[in-house]
XYZ file of C-alpha atoms in Angstrom:
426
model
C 12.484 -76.054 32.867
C 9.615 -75.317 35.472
C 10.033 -73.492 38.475
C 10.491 -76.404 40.981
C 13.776 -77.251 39.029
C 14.814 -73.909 38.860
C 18.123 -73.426 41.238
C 18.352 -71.299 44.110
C 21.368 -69.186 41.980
C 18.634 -69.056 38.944
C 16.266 -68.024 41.359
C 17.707 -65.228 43.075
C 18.878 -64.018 39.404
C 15.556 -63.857 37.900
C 13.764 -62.609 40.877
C 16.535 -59.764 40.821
C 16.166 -58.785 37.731
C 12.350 -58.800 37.595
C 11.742 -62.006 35.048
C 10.316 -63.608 37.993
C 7.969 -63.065 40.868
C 8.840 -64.788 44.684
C 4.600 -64.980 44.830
C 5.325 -67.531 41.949
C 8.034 -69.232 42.954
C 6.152 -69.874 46.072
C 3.128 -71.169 44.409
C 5.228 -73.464 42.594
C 6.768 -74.763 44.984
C 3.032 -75.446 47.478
C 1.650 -77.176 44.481
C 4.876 -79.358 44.189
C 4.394 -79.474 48.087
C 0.650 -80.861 48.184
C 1.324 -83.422 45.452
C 5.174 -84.815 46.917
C 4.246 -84.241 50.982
C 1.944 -87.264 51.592
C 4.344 -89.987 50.736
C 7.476 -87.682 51.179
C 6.482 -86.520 54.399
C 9.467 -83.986 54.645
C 7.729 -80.972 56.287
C 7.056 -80.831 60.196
C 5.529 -77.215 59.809
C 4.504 -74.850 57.231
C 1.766 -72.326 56.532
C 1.215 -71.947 53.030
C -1.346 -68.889 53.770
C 1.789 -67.590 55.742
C 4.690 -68.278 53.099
C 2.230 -66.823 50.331
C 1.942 -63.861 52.232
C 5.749 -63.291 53.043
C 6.414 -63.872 49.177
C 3.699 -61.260 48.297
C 5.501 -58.533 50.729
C 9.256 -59.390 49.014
C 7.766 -58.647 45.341
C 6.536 -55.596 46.843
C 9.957 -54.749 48.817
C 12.980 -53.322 47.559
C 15.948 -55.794 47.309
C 16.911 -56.464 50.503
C 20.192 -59.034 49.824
C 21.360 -61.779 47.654
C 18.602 -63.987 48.531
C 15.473 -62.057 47.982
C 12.648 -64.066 47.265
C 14.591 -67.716 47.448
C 12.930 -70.090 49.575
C 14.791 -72.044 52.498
C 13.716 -74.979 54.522
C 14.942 -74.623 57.512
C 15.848 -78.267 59.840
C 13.156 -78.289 63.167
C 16.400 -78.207 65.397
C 16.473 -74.267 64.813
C 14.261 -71.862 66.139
C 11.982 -70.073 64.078
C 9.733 -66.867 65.848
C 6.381 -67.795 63.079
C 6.806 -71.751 63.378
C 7.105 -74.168 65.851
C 10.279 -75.840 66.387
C 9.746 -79.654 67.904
C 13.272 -81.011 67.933
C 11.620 -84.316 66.066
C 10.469 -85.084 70.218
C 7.015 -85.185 71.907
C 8.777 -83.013 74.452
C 8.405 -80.232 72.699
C 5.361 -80.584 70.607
C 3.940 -76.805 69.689
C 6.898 -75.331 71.415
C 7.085 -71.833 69.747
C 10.711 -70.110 70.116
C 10.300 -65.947 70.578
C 13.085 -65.276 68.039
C 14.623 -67.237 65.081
C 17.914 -68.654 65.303
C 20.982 -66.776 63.766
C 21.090 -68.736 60.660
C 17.415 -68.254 60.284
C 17.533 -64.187 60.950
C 20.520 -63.708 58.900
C 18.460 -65.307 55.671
C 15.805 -63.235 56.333
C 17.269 -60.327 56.890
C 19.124 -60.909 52.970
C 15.781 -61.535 51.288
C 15.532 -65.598 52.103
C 11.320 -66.880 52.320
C 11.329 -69.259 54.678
C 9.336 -72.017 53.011
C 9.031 -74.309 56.188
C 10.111 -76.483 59.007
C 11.213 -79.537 57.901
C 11.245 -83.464 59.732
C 14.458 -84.265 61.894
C 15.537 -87.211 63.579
C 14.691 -86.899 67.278
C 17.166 -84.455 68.838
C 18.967 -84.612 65.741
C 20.630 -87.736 66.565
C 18.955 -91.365 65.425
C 15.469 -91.950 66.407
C 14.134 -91.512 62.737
C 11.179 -89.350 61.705
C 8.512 -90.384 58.985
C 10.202 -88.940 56.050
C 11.112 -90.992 53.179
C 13.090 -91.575 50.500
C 11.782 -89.441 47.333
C 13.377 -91.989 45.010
C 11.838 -95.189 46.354
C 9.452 -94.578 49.790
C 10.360 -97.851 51.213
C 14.077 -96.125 51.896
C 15.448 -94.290 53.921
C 16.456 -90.766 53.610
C 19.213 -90.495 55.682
C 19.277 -88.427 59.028
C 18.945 -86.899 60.818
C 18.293 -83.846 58.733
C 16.287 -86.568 56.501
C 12.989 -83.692 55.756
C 15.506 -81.071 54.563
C 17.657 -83.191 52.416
C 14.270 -85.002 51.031
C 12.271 -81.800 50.497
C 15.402 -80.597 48.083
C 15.759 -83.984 46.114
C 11.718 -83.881 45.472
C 12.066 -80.539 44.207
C 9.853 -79.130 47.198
C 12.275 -76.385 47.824
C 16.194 -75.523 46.447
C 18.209 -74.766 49.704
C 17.482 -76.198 53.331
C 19.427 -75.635 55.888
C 20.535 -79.165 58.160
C 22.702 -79.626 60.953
C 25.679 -82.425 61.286
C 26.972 -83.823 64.662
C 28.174 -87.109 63.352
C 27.209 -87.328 59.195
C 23.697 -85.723 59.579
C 24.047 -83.768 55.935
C 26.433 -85.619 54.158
C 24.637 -89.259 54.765
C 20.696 -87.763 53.412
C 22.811 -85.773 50.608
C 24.002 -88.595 49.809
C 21.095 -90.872 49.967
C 18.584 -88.228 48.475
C 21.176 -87.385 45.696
C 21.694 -83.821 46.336
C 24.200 -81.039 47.112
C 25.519 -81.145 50.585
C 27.616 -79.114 52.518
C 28.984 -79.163 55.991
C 30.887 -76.000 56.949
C 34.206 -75.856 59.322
C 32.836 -75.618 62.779
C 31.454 -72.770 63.959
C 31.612 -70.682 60.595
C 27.644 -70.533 60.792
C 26.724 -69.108 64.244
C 24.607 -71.552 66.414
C 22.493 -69.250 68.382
C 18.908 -70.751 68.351
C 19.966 -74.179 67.746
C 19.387 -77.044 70.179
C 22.882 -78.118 70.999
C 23.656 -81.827 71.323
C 27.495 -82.508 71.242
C 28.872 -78.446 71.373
C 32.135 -79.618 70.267
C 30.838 -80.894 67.052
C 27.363 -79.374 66.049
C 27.880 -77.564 62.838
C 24.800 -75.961 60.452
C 25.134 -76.970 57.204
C 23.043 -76.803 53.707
C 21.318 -78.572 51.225
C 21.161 -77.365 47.747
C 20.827 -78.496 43.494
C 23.924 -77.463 43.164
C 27.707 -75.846 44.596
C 26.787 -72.220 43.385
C 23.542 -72.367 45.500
C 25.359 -73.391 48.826
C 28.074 -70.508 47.661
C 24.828 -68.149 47.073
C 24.060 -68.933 51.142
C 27.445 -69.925 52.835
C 28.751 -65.498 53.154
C 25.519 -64.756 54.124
C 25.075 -67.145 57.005
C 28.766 -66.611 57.866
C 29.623 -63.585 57.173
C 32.277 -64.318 53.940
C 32.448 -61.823 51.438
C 30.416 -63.130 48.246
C 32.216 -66.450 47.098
C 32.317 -65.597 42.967
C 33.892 -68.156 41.508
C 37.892 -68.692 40.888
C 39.418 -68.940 37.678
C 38.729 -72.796 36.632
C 41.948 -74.677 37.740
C 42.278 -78.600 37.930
C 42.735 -79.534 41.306
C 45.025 -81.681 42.982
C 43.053 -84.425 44.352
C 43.892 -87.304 47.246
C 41.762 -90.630 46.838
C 41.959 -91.255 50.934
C 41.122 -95.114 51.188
C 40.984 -95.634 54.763
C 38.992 -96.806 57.693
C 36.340 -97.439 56.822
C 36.483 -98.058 53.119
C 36.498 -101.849 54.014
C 33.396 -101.208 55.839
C 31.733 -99.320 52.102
C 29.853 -101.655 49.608
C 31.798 -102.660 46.226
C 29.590 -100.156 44.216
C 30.273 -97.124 47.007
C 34.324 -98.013 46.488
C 33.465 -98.352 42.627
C 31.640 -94.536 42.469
C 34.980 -92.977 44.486
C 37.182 -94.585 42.060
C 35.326 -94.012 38.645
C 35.274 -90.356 39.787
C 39.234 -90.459 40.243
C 39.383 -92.130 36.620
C 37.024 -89.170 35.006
C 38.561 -85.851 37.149
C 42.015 -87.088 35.906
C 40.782 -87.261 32.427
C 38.985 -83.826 33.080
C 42.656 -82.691 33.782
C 42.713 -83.228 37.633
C 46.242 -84.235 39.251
C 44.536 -87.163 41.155
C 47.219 -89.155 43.765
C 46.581 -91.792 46.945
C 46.427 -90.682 50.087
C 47.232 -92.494 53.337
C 46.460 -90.871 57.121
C 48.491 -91.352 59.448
C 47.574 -94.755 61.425
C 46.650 -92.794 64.517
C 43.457 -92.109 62.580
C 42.091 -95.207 62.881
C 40.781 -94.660 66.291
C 39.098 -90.927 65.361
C 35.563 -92.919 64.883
C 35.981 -94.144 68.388
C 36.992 -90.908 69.913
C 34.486 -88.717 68.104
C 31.746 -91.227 69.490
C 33.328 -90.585 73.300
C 32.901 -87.199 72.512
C 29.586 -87.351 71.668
C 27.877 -89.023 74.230
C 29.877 -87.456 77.001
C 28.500 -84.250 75.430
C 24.881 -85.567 74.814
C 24.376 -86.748 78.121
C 24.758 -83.308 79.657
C 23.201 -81.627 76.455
C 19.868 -83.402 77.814
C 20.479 -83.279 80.975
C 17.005 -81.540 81.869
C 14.893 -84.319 79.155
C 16.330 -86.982 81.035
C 16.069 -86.073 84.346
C 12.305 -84.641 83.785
C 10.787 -86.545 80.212
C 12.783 -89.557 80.498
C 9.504 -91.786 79.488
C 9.077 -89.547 75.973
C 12.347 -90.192 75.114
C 13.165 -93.175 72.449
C 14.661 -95.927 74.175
C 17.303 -95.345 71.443
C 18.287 -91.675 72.874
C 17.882 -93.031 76.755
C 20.356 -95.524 76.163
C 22.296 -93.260 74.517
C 22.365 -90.720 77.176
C 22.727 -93.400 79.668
C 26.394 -94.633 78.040
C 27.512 -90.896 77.965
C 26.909 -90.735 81.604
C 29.849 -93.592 82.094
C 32.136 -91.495 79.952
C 34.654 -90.273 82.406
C 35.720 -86.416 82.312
C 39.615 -88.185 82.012
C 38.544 -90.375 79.567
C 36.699 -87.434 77.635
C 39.788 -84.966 78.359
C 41.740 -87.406 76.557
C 39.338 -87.992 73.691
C 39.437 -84.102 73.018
C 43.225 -84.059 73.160
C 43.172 -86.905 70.318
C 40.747 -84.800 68.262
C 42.768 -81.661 68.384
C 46.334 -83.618 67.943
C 44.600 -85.042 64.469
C 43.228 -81.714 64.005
C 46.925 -80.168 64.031
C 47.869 -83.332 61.680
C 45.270 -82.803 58.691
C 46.681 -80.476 56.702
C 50.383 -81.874 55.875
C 48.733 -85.378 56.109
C 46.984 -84.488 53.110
C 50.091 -83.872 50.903
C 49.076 -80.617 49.199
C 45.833 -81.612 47.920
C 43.354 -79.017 47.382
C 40.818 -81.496 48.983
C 40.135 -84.995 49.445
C 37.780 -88.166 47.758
C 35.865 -90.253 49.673
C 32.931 -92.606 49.662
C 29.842 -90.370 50.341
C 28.356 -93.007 52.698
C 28.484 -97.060 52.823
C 26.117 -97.618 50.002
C 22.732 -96.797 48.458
C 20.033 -95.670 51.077
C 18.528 -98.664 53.039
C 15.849 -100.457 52.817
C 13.335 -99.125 55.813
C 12.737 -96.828 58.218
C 13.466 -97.761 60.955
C 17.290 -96.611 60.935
C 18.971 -93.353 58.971
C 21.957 -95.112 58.147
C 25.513 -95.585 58.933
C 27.502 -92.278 60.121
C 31.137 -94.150 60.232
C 31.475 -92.323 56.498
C 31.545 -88.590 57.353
C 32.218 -89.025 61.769
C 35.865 -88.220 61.263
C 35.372 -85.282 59.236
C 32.753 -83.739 61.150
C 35.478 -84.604 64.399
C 38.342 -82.860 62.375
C 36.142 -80.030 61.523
C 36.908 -79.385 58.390
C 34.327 -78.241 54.764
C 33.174 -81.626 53.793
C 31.135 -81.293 50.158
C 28.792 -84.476 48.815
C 27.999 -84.412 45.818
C 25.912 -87.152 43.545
C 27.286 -88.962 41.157
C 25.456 -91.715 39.757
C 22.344 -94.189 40.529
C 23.135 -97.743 42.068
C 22.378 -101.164 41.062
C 18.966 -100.498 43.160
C 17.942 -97.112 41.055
C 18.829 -95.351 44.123
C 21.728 -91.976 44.077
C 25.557 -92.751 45.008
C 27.580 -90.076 45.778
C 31.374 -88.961 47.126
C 32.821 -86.435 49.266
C 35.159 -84.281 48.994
C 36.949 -82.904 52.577
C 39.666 -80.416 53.438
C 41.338 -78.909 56.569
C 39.239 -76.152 58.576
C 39.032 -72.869 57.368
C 39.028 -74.035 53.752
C 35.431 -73.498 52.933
C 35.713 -71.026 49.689
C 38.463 -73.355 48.603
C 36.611 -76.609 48.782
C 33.354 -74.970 47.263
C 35.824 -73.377 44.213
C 37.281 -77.312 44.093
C 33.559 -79.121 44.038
C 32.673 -76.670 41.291
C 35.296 -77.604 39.374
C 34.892 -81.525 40.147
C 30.528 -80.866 39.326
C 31.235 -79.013 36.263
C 33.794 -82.331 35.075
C 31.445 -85.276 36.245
C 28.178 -83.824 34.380
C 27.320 -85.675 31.301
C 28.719 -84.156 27.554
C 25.722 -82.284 25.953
């Protein structure tokens, strides 16, 4: 196995225990960079001069945490004091933040090399950047934290770190075929990140596999180290509601073939139904958002409205109609299903769903549809993709697993158990 596929776990263990260098990991990695970056187009900054440098200084440093010498990608929505951060808008071209963002300061300070900044969508909402699919360029990767997700599938880096306001980790996870993982709200601290909809912005990560995101999740959030539970087969809820009618046959095909092999694997695997109110969360999460947008970029609209997308005007133009009644009552509905989760889910330790509508689309010009993780970012809860097979079109299909907030070591101790039982015999 060569570097590049090397996990961020592996990483950090070899590093630690002196079998391997971070000045070589980091070479690796540029070399995979300059030969994947000009059709992947993932990165929006990086100084290879820079990260060789920093990766010199950690060999010759004392361990300073858990992630000494792992490199990070870090999505250009967060501030970083030695890179630029754009926001993925002409706004802000060569806009360079004094300080790193919380996230970004609390992986350094634990050993983390910052490998880069990598593409988002503008704003991080759906005006796509040029990044591409690593399994077939003519795809999407998903957005809008489509560089960080890509730059881990094409082995340019093995964490990232990604934001998620609607299903901005768990739709390029899922496309890219990777580890994704989207924390309960406001476990990661948001200092340094440019908010868009405050009441559902969450920092999430991108990794090879669940032990790397438990590697990062304590040390972004302050969790004591997340060792892994005693193996026990979980109780899982196939949840087949709105908007599984929406997901292709093959998506609804992957959720249930992975409810066939975790009850073989020992799983207790039962149907879930939410309550019918739930059918309206999509629509109230979106009322949310756009009331919260529109006042998020208040200042870009009122003083760059011509280098916005007409995408984001329009967008910020709609959430200026919201009402404060109408978005009073849209937060009410969010807590009320918020307060309903947990019994709703009947004791399961988490539940399955279809990790997006299908296999990444054709072009650029759009990151996909968000209707497959929107109502568990608005219930802000730990939602974990993870890949499970290739489509009928070569390209990954995935599923996610979700659970109430505050369940984060729990869901991560469930999707190791459900990665360990889907990987192949041998």
């Amino acid at each position: 196995m060569t570097i590049t596929e090397l996990d961020a776990a592996t990483i950090a263990a070899r590093i630690a225990e002196g079998s391997l260098r971070a000045e070589d990991v980091a070479s690796a990695l540029l070399d995979r960079i300059a030969v994947r970056e000009p059709v992947v187009r993932a990165f929006a900054a990086i100084d290879p001069d820079a990260v060789l440098r920093a990766a010199r200084a950690l060999d010759a440093a004392q361990l300073r945490g858990p992630l000494h010498g792992v490199p990070v990608a870090v999505k250009d929505v967060l501030d970083t004091a030695d890179l630029p951060t754009a926001m993925g808008s002409p706004i802000f071209a060569g806009y360079q933040p004094r300080a790193d963002a919380a996230c970004v300061a609390l992986a350094r300070a634990a050993g983390a090399l910052i490998l880069g900044k990598t593409v988002t969508a503008e704003f991080a909402f759906v005006h796509p950047g040029p990044t591409t699919n690593p399994h077939n360029p003519a795809h999407t990767p998903g957005g809008s934290s489509s560089g960080s997700a890509a730059a881990v599938a094409a082995g340019m880096v093995p964490l990232a770190l990604g934001t998620q306001t609607g299903g901005s980790v768990l739709r390029p996870a899922a496309f890219c075929g990777v580890v994704g993982f989207k924390p309960s709200f406001g476990l990661i601290h948001r200092g340094g990140l440019k908010l868009m909809a405050e009441s559902l912005d969450t920092i999430g990560i991108f990794a090879r596999r669940v032990a790397d995101v438990a590697l990062l999740l304590p040390v972004l959030a302050g969790l004591p180290a997340l060792a892994p539970a005693a193996p026990r087969p979980p109780r899982i809820g196939v949840c087949r509601v709105h908007p599984w009618a929406l997901a292709s046959q093959e998506a609804r095909d992957v959720v249930e073939e992975t409810a066939a092999r975790l009850a073989d694997a020992g799983a207790t695997v039962v149907d879930v139904s939410l309550p019918p109110s739930f059918d309206a969360l999509l629509e109230v999460r979106a009322r949310i958002n756009d009331f919260e947008i529109a006042r998020a970029l208040a200042w870009e609209y009122h003083a760059e409205r011509p280098r916005l997308s007409p995408r984001l005007a329009a967008a910020i133009e709609a959430g200026r109609g919201v009402t404060l009644a109408d978005y009073t009552a849209a937060q009410a509905a969010g807590m009320a299903a918020r307060a309903a989760f947990p019994s709703a889910m009947a004791g399961c330790d988490a539940l399955l769903v279809p990790g997006a509508a299908d296999e990444a689309p054709e072009g650029l010009g759009s990151t996909g549809d968000s209707r497959f993780q929107g109502v568990w970012t608005l219930l802000h809860g730990p939602a974990l993709g993870l890949p499970v097979r290739r489509g009928a079109r070569g390209l990954p299909l995935g599923i996610q697993l979700v659970a109430p907030a505050g369940q984060d070591a729990a869901l991560l101790d469930c999707g190791r158990w459900v990665e360990a039982a889907l990987q192949p015999p041998g």
